[in-house]
mmCIF file of C-alpha atoms and ligand atoms in Angstrom:
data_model
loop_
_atom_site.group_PDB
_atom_site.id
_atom_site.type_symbol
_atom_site.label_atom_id
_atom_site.label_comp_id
_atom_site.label_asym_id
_atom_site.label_seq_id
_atom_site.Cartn_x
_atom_site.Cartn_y
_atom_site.Cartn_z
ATOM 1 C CA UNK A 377 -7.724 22.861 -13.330
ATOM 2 C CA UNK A 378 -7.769 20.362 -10.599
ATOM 3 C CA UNK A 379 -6.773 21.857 -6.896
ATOM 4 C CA UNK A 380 -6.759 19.165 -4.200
ATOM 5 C CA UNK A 381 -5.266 21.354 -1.814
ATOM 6 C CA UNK A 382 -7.098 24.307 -1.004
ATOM 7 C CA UNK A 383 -10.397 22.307 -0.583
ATOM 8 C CA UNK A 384 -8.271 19.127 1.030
ATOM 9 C CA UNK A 385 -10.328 17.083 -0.824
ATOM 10 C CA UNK A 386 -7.870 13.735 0.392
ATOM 11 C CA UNK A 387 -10.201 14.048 3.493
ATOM 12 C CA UNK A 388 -13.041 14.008 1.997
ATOM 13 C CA UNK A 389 -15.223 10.608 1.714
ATOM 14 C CA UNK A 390 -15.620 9.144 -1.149
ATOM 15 C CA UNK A 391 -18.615 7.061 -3.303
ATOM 16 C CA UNK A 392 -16.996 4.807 -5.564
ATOM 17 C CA UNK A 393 -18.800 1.758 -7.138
ATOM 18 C CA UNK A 394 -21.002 0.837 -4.524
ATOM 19 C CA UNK A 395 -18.379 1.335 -1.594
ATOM 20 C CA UNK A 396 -18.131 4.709 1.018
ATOM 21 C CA UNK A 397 -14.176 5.773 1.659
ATOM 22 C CA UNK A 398 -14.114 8.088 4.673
ATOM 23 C CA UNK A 399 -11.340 9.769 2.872
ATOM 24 C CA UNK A 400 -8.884 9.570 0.160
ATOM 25 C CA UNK A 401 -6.027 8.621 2.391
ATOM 26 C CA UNK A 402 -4.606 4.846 1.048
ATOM 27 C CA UNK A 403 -1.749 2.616 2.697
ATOM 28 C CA UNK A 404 -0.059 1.340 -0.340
ATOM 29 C CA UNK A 405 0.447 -2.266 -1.389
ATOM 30 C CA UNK A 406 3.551 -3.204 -0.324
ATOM 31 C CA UNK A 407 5.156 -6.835 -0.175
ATOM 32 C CA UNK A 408 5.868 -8.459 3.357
ATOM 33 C CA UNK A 409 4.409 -4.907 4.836
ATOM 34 C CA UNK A 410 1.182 -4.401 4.397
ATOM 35 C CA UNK A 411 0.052 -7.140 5.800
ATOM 36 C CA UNK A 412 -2.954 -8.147 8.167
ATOM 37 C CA UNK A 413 -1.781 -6.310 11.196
ATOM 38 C CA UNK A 414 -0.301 -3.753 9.391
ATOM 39 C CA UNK A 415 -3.359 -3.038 7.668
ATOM 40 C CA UNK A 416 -5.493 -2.919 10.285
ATOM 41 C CA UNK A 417 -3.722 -0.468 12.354
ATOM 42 C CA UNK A 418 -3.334 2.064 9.904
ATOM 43 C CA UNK A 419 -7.285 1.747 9.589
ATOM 44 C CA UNK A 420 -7.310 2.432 13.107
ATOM 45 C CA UNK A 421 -4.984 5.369 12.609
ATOM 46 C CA UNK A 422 -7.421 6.909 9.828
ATOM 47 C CA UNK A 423 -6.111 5.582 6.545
ATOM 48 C CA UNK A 424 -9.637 5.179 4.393
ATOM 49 C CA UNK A 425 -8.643 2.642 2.087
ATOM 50 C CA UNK A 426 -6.115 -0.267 2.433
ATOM 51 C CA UNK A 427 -4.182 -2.824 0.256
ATOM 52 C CA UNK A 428 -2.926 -6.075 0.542
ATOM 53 C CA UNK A 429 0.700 -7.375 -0.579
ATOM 54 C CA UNK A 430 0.897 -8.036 -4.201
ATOM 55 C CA UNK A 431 -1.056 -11.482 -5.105
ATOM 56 C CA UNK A 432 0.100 -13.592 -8.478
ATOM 57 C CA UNK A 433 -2.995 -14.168 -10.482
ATOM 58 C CA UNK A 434 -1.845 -17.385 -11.203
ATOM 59 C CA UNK A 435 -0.810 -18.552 -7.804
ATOM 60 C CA UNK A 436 -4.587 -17.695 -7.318
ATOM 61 C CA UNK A 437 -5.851 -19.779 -9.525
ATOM 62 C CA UNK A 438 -3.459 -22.305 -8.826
ATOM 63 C CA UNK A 439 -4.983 -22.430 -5.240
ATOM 64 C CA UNK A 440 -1.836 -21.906 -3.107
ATOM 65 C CA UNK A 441 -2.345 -17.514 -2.934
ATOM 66 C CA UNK A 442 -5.851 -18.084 -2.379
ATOM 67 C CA UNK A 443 -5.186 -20.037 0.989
ATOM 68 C CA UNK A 444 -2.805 -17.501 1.870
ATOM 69 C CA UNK A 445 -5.461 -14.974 0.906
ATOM 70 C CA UNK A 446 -8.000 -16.375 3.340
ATOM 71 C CA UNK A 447 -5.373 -16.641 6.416
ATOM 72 C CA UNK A 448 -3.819 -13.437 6.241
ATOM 73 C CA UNK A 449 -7.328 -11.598 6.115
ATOM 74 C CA UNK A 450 -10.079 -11.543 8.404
ATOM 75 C CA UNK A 451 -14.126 -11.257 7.775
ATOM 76 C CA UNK A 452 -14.623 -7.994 9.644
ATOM 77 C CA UNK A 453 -11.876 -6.396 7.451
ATOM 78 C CA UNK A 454 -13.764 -3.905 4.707
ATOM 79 C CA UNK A 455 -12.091 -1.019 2.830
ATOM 80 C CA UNK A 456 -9.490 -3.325 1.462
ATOM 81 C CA UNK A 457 -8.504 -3.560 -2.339
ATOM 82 C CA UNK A 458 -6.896 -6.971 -3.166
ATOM 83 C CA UNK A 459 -4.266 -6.085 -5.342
ATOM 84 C CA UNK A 460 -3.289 -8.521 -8.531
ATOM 85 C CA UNK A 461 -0.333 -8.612 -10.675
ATOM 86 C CA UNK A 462 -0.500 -10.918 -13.421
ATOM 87 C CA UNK A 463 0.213 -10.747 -17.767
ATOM 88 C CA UNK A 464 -2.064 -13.065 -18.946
ATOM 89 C CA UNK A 465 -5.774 -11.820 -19.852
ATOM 90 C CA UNK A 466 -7.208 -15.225 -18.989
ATOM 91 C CA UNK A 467 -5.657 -15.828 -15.652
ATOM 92 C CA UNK A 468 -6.396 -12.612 -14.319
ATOM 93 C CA UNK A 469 -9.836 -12.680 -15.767
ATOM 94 C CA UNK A 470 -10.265 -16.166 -14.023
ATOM 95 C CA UNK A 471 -8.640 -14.768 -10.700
ATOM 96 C CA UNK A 472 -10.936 -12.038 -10.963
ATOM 97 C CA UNK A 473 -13.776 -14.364 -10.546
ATOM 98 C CA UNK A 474 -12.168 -16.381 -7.877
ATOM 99 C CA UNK A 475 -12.170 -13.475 -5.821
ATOM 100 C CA UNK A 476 -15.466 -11.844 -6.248
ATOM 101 C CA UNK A 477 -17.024 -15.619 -5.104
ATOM 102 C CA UNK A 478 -14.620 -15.198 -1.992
ATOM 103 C CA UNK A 479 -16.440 -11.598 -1.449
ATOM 104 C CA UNK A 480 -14.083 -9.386 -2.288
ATOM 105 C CA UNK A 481 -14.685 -6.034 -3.567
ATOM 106 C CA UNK A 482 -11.951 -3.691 -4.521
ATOM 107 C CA UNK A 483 -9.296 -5.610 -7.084
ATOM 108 C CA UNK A 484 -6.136 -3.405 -7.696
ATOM 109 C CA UNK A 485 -3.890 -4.352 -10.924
ATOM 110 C CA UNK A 486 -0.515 -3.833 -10.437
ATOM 111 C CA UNK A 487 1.634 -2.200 -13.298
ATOM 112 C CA UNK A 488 4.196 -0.264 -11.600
ATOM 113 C CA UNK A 489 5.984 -3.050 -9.948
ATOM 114 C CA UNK A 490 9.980 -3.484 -11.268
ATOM 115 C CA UNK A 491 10.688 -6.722 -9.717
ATOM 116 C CA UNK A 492 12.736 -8.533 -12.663
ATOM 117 C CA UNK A 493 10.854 -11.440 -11.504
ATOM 118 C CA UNK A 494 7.852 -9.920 -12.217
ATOM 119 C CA UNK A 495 8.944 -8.628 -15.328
ATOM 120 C CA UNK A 496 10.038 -11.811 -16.873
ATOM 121 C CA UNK A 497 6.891 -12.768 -16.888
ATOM 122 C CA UNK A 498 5.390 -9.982 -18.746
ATOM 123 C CA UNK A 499 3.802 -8.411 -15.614
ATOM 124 C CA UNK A 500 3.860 -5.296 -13.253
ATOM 125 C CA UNK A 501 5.591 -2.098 -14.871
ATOM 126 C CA UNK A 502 6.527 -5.002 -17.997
ATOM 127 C CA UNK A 503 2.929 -4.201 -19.160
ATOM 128 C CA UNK A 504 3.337 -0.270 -19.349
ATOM 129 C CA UNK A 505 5.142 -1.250 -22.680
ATOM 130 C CA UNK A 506 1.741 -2.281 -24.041
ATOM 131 C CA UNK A 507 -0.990 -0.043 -23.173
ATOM 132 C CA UNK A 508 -3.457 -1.395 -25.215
ATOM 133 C CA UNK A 509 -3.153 -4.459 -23.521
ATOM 134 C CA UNK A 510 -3.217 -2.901 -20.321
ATOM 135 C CA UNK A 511 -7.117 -1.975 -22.228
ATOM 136 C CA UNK A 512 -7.734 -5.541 -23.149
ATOM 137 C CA UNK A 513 -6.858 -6.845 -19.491
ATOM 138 C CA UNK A 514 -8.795 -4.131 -17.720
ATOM 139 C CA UNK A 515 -11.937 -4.471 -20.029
ATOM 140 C CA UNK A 516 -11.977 -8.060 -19.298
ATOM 141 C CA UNK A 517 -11.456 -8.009 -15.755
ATOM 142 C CA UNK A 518 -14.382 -5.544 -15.639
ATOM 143 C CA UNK A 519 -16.457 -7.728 -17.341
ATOM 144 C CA UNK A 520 -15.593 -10.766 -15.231
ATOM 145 C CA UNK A 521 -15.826 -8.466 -11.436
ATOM 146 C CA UNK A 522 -18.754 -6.300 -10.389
ATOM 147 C CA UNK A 523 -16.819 -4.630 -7.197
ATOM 148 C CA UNK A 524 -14.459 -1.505 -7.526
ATOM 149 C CA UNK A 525 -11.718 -2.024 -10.395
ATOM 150 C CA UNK A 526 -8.771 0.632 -10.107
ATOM 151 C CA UNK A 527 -4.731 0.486 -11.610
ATOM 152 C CA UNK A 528 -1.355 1.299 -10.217
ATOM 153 C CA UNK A 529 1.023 2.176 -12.513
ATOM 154 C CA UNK A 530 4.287 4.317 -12.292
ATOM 155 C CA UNK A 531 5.432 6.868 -14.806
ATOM 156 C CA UNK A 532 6.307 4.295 -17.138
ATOM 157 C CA UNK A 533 9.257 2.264 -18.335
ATOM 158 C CA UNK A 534 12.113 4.274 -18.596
ATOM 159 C CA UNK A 535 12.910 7.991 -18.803
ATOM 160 C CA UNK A 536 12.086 7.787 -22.869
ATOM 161 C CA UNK A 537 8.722 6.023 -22.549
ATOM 162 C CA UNK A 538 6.417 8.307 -19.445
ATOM 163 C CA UNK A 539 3.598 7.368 -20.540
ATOM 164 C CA UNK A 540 1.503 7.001 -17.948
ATOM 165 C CA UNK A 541 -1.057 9.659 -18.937
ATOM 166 C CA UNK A 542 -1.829 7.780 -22.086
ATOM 167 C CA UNK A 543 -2.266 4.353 -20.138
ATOM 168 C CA UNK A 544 -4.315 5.956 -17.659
ATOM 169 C CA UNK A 545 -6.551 7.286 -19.929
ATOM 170 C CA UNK A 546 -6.825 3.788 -21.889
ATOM 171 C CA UNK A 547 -7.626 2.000 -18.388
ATOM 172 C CA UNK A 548 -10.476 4.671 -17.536
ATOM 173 C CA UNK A 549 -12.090 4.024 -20.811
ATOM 174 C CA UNK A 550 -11.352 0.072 -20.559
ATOM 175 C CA UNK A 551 -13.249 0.232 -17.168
ATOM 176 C CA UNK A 552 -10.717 1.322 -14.389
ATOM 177 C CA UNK A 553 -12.469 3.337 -11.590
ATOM 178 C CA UNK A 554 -9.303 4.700 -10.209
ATOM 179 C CA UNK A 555 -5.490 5.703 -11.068
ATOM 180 C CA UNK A 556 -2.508 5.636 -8.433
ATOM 181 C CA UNK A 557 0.028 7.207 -9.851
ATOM 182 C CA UNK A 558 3.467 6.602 -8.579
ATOM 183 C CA UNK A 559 5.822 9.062 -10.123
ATOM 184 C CA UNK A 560 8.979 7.506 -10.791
ATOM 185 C CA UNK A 561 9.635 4.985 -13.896
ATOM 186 C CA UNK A 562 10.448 1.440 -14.021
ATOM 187 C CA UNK A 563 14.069 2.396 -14.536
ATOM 188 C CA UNK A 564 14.405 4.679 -11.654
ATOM 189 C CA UNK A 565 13.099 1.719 -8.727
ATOM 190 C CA UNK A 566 12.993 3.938 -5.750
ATOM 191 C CA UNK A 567 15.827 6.783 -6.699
ATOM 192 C CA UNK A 568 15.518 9.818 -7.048
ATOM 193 C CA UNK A 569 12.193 11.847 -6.353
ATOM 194 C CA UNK A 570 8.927 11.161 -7.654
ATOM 195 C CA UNK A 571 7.789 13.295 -10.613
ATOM 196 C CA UNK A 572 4.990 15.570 -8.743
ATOM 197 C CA UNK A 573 4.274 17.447 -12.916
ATOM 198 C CA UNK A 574 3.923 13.974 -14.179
ATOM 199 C CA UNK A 575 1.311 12.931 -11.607
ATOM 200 C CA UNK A 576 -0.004 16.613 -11.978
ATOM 201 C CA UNK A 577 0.031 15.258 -16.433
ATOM 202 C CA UNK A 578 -2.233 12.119 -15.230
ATOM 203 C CA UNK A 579 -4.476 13.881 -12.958
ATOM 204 C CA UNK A 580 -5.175 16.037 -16.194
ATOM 205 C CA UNK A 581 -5.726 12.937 -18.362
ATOM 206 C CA UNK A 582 -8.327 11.389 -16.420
ATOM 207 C CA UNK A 583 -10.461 14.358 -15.082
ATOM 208 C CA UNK A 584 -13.496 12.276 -14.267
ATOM 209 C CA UNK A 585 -11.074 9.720 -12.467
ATOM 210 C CA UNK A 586 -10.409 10.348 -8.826
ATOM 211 C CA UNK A 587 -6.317 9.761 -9.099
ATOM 212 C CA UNK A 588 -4.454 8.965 -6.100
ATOM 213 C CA UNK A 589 -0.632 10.765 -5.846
ATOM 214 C CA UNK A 590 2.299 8.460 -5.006
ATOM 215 C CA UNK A 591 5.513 8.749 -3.902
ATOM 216 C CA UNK A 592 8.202 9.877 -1.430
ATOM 217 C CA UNK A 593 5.379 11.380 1.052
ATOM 218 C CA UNK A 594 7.134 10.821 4.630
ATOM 219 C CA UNK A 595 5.807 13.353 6.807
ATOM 220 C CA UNK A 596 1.793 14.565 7.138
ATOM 221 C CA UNK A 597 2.560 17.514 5.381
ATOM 222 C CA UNK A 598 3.873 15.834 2.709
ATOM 223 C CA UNK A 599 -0.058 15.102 2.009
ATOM 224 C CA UNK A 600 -1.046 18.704 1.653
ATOM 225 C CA UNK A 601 2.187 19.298 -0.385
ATOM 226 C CA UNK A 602 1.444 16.709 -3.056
ATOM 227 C CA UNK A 603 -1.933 17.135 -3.209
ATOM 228 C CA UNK A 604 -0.904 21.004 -3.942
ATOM 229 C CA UNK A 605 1.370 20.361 -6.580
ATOM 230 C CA UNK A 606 -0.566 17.919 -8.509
ATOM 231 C CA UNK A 607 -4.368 18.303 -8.315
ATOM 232 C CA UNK A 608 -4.706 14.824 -7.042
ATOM 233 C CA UNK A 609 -8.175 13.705 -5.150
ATOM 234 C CA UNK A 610 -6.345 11.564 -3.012
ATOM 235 C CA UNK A 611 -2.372 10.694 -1.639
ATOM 236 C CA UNK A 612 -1.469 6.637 -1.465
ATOM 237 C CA UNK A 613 1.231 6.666 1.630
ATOM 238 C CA UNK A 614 3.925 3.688 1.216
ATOM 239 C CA UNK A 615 7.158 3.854 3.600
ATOM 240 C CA UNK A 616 6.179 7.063 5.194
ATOM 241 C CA UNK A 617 3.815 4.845 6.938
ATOM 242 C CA UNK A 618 5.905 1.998 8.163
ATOM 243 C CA UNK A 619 6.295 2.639 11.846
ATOM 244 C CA UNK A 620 4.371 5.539 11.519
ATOM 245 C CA UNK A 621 0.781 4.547 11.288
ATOM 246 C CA UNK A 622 -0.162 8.211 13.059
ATOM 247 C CA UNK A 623 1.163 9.780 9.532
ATOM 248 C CA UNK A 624 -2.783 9.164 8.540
ATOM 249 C CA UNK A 625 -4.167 10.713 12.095
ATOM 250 C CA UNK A 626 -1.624 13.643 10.961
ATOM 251 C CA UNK A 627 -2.807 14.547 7.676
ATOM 252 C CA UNK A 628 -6.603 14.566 8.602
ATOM 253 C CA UNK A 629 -5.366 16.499 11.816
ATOM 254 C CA UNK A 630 -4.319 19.293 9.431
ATOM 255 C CA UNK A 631 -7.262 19.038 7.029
ATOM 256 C CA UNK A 632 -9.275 19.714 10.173
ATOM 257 C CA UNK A 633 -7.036 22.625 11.191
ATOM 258 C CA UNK A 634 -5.665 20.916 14.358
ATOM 259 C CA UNK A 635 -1.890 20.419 15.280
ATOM 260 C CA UNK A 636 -0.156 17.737 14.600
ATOM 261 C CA UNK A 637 -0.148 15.340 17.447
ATOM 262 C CA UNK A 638 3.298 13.419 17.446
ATOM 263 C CA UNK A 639 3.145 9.485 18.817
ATOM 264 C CA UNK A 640 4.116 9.241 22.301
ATOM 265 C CA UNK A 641 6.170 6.356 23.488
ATOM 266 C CA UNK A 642 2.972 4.832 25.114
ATOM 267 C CA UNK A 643 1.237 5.395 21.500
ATOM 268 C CA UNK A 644 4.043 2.902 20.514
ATOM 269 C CA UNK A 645 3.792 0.485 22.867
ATOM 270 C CA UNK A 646 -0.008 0.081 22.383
ATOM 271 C CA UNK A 647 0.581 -0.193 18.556
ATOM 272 C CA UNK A 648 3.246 -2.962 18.986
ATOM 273 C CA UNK A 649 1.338 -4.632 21.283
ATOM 274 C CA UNK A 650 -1.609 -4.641 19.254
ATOM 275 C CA UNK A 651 1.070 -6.066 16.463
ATOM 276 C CA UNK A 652 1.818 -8.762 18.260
ATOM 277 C CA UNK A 653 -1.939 -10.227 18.961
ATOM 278 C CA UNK A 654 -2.738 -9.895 15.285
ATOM 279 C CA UNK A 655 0.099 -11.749 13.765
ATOM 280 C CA UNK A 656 0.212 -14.441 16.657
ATOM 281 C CA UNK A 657 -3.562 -14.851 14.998
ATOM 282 C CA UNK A 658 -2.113 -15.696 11.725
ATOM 283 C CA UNK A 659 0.895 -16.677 11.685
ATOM 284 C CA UNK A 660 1.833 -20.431 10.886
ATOM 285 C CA UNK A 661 4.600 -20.579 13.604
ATOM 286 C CA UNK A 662 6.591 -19.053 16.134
ATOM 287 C CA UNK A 663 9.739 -18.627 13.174
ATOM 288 C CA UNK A 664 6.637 -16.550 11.005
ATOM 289 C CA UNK A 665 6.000 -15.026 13.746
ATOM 290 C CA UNK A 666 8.758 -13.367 14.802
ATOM 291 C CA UNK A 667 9.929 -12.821 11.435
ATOM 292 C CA UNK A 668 7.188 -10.017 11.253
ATOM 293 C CA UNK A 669 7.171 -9.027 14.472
ATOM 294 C CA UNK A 670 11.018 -7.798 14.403
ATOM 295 C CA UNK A 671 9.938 -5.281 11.692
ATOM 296 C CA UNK A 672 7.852 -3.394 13.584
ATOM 297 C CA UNK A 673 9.898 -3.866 17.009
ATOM 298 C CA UNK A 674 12.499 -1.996 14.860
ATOM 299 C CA UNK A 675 10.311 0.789 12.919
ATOM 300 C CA UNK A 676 8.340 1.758 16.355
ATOM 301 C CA UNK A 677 11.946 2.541 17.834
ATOM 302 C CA UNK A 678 13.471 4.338 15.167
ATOM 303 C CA UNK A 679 14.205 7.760 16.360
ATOM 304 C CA UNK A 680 14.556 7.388 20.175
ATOM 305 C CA UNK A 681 17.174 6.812 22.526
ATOM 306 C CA UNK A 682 19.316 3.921 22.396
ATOM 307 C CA UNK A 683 17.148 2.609 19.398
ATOM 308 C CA UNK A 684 20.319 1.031 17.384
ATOM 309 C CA UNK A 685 21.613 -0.504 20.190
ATOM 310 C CA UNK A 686 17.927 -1.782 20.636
ATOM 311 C CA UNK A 687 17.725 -3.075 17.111
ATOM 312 C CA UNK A 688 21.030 -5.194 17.085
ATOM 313 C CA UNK A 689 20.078 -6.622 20.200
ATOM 314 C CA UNK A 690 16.760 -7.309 20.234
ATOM 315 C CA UNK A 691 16.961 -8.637 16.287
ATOM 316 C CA UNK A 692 18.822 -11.643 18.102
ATOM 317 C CA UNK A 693 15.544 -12.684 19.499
ATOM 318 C CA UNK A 694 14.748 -16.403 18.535
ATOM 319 C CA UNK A 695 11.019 -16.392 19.835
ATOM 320 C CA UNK A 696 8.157 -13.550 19.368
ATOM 321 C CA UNK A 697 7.726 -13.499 23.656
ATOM 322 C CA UNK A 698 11.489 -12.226 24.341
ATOM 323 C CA UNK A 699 11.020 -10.017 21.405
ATOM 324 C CA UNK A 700 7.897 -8.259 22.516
ATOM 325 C CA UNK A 701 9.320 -8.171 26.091
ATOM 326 C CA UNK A 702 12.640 -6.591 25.097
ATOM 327 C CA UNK A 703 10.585 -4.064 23.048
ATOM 328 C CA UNK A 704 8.209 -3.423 26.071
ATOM 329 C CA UNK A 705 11.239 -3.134 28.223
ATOM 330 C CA UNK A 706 13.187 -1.008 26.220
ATOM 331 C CA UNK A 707 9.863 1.112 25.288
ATOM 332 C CA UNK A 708 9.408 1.796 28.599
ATOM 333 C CA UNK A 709 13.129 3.287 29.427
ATOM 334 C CA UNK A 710 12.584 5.268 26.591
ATOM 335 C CA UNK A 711 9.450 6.981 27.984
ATOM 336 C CA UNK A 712 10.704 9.907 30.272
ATOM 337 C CA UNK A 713 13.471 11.283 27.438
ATOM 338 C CA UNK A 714 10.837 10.722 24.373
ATOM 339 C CA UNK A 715 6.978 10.966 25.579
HETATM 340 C C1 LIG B 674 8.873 -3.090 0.660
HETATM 341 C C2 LIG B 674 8.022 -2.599 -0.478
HETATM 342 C C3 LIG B 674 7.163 -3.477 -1.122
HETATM 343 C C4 LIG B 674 6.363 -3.024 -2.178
HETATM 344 N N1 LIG B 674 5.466 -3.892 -2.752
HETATM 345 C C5 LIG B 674 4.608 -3.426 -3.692
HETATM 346 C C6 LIG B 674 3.578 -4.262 -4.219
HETATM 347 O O1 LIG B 674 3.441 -5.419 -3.818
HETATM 348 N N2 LIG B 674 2.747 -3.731 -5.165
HETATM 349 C C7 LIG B 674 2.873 -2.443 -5.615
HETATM 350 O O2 LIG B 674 2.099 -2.002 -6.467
HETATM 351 N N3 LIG B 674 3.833 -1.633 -5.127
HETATM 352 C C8 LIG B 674 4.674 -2.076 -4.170
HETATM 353 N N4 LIG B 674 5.598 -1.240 -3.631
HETATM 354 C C9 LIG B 674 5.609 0.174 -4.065
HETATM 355 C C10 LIG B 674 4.751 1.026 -3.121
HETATM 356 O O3 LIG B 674 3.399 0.645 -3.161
HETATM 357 C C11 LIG B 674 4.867 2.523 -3.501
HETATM 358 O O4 LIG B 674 4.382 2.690 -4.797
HETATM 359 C C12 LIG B 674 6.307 3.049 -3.430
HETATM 360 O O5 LIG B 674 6.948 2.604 -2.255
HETATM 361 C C13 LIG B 674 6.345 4.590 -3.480
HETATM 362 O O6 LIG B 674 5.595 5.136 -2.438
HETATM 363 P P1 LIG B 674 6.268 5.661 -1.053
HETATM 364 O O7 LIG B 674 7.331 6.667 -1.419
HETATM 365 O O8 LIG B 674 5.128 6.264 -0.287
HETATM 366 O O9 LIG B 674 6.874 4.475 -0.382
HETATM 367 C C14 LIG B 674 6.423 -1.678 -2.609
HETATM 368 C C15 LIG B 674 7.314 -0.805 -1.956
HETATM 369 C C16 LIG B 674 8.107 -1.243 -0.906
HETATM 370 C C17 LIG B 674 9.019 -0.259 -0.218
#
């Protein structure tokens, strides 16, 4: 029986195709989040393994994704899977292609997200209804891509159909090097908690997969407690880690048997900062600009003093300057009550 806990294996490296993960700790794909700068600072924080936002295969080979692609990543950026949704076996087999000639080496296929839009078109957690052409997708992407293929599904369509142990096991043998597993269905979007005995089910399915656990972990020891309950190698970390990049620094904190080292206020300010420089480096324009900057300027102040009043106030910022000074100023106040 798989145990991920008692040997934290999640902080373990690990060898997969030809690539080296320092551990098994992954910031999940998410859409207008895990972007550039968001990426790159939870790498700094310790996460192993990142992904992008959610790229239509078609848009791809359409051209229009694949500029976006190329601005919103950088050369020196490695550990990064490019994640893919898509329906169609030819366009995603052609996308594939497209992106191995543009060097990339970790694709991730998405078929857990419930997006109706996504669904109309067949895509996302539409394909759980057909796992065996989840097998004829994933065999021909791994024919067409020689860098690290791995799936993320959810539990499957609807509280009648959890199936993902079945299409996990037909995307290992179709050529999938690695399961995330987020345990809720289709149905459920984000309610209610993840299903820790269904990702337990997967992990179970796949034994010579290393499966990655999903869902609802906020807090560092979230890590060890889902990695306890389900046997997984490694934990992908989705909201917990919006404003809270350290959540990664946490968890390998505890795997090394040291406390837990909560951010300090100056923590925050460096981290926002650091924000700032990497989306003024891609962004189109000042509107794009501060668009994502506001995000963070509101996750880094969540939970100190005066952060609401913060948040209304500084969200009326029409330029990325007066919103990185307001957030400097008002970071700074907070210091001697939060540090
Ligand atoms: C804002 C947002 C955007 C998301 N976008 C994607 C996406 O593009 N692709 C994907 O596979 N999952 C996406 N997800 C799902 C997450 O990757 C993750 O599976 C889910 O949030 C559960 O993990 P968590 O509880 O750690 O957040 C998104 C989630 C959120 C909150």
């Amino acid at each position: 029986m798989p145990d991920g806990s008692s040997s934290h294996q999640w902080a373990k490296p690990l060898r997969i195709g030809g690539l080296e993960l320092p551990n098994r700790l992954v910031l999940a794909p998410m859409s207008s989040v895990s972007t550039l700068s968001a990426r790159l600072i939870a790498q700094t924080a310790g996460a192993g393994l990142v992904v992008t936002e959610t790229l239509s295969a078609c848009a791809l080979v359409r051209g229009s994704e694949r500029r976006h692609l190329q601005r919103s990543t950088v050369p020196s950026e490695d550990r990064l899977a490019v994640q893919l949704f898509g329906a169609k076996l030819e366009t995603l087999t052609e996308a594939c292609w497209l992106l191995s000639d543009q060097g990339v080496q970790w694709i991730d296929l998405n078929l857990g997200c419930p997006v109706p839009k996504f669904l109309r078109k067949g895509a996302g957690s539409a394909l759980m209804r057909t796992p065996l052409e989840i097998g004829r997708i994933v065999e021909a992407m791994r024919r067409s891509f020689h860098g690290v293929l791995s799936v993320k599904m959810r539990s499957g369509w609807d509280a009648r159909s959890r199936n993902a142990p079945e299409v996990a096991q037909i995307a290992a043998n179709a050529g999938a090097q690695l399961i995330t597993i987020h345990g809720r269905t289709r149905a459920q979007q984000y309610r209610g908690r993840a299903d820790r005995q269904l990702i337990r089910r997967v992990v179970e399915a796949v034994p010579e997969l290393p499966v990655l656990a999903n869902g609802d972990v906020t807090e560092a020891t979230d890590v060890l407690a889902i990695t306890a309950e389900t046997g997984a190698a490694g934990v992908m970390i989705g909201r917990g880690a919006i404003g809270n990049p350290w959540i990664f620094e946490g968890a390998l904190s505890l795997a090394a048997g040291k406390p837990i080292r909560p951010p300090t206020v100056a923590d925050r300010m460096v981290t926002l900062e650091r924000h700032a420089e990497l989306i003024a480096s891609v962004a189109r324009d000042d509107r794009e600009r501060v668009r994502e900057l506001r995000r963070y300027a509101s996750a880094y102040s969540k939970g100190l003093p005066g952060g609401r009043h913060f948040r209304v106030h500084a969200m009326k910022a029409e330029d990325a300057e007066t919103l990185v000074t307001l957030t400097r100023n008002f970071l700074a106040d907070a210091r001697p009550e939060a540090a």
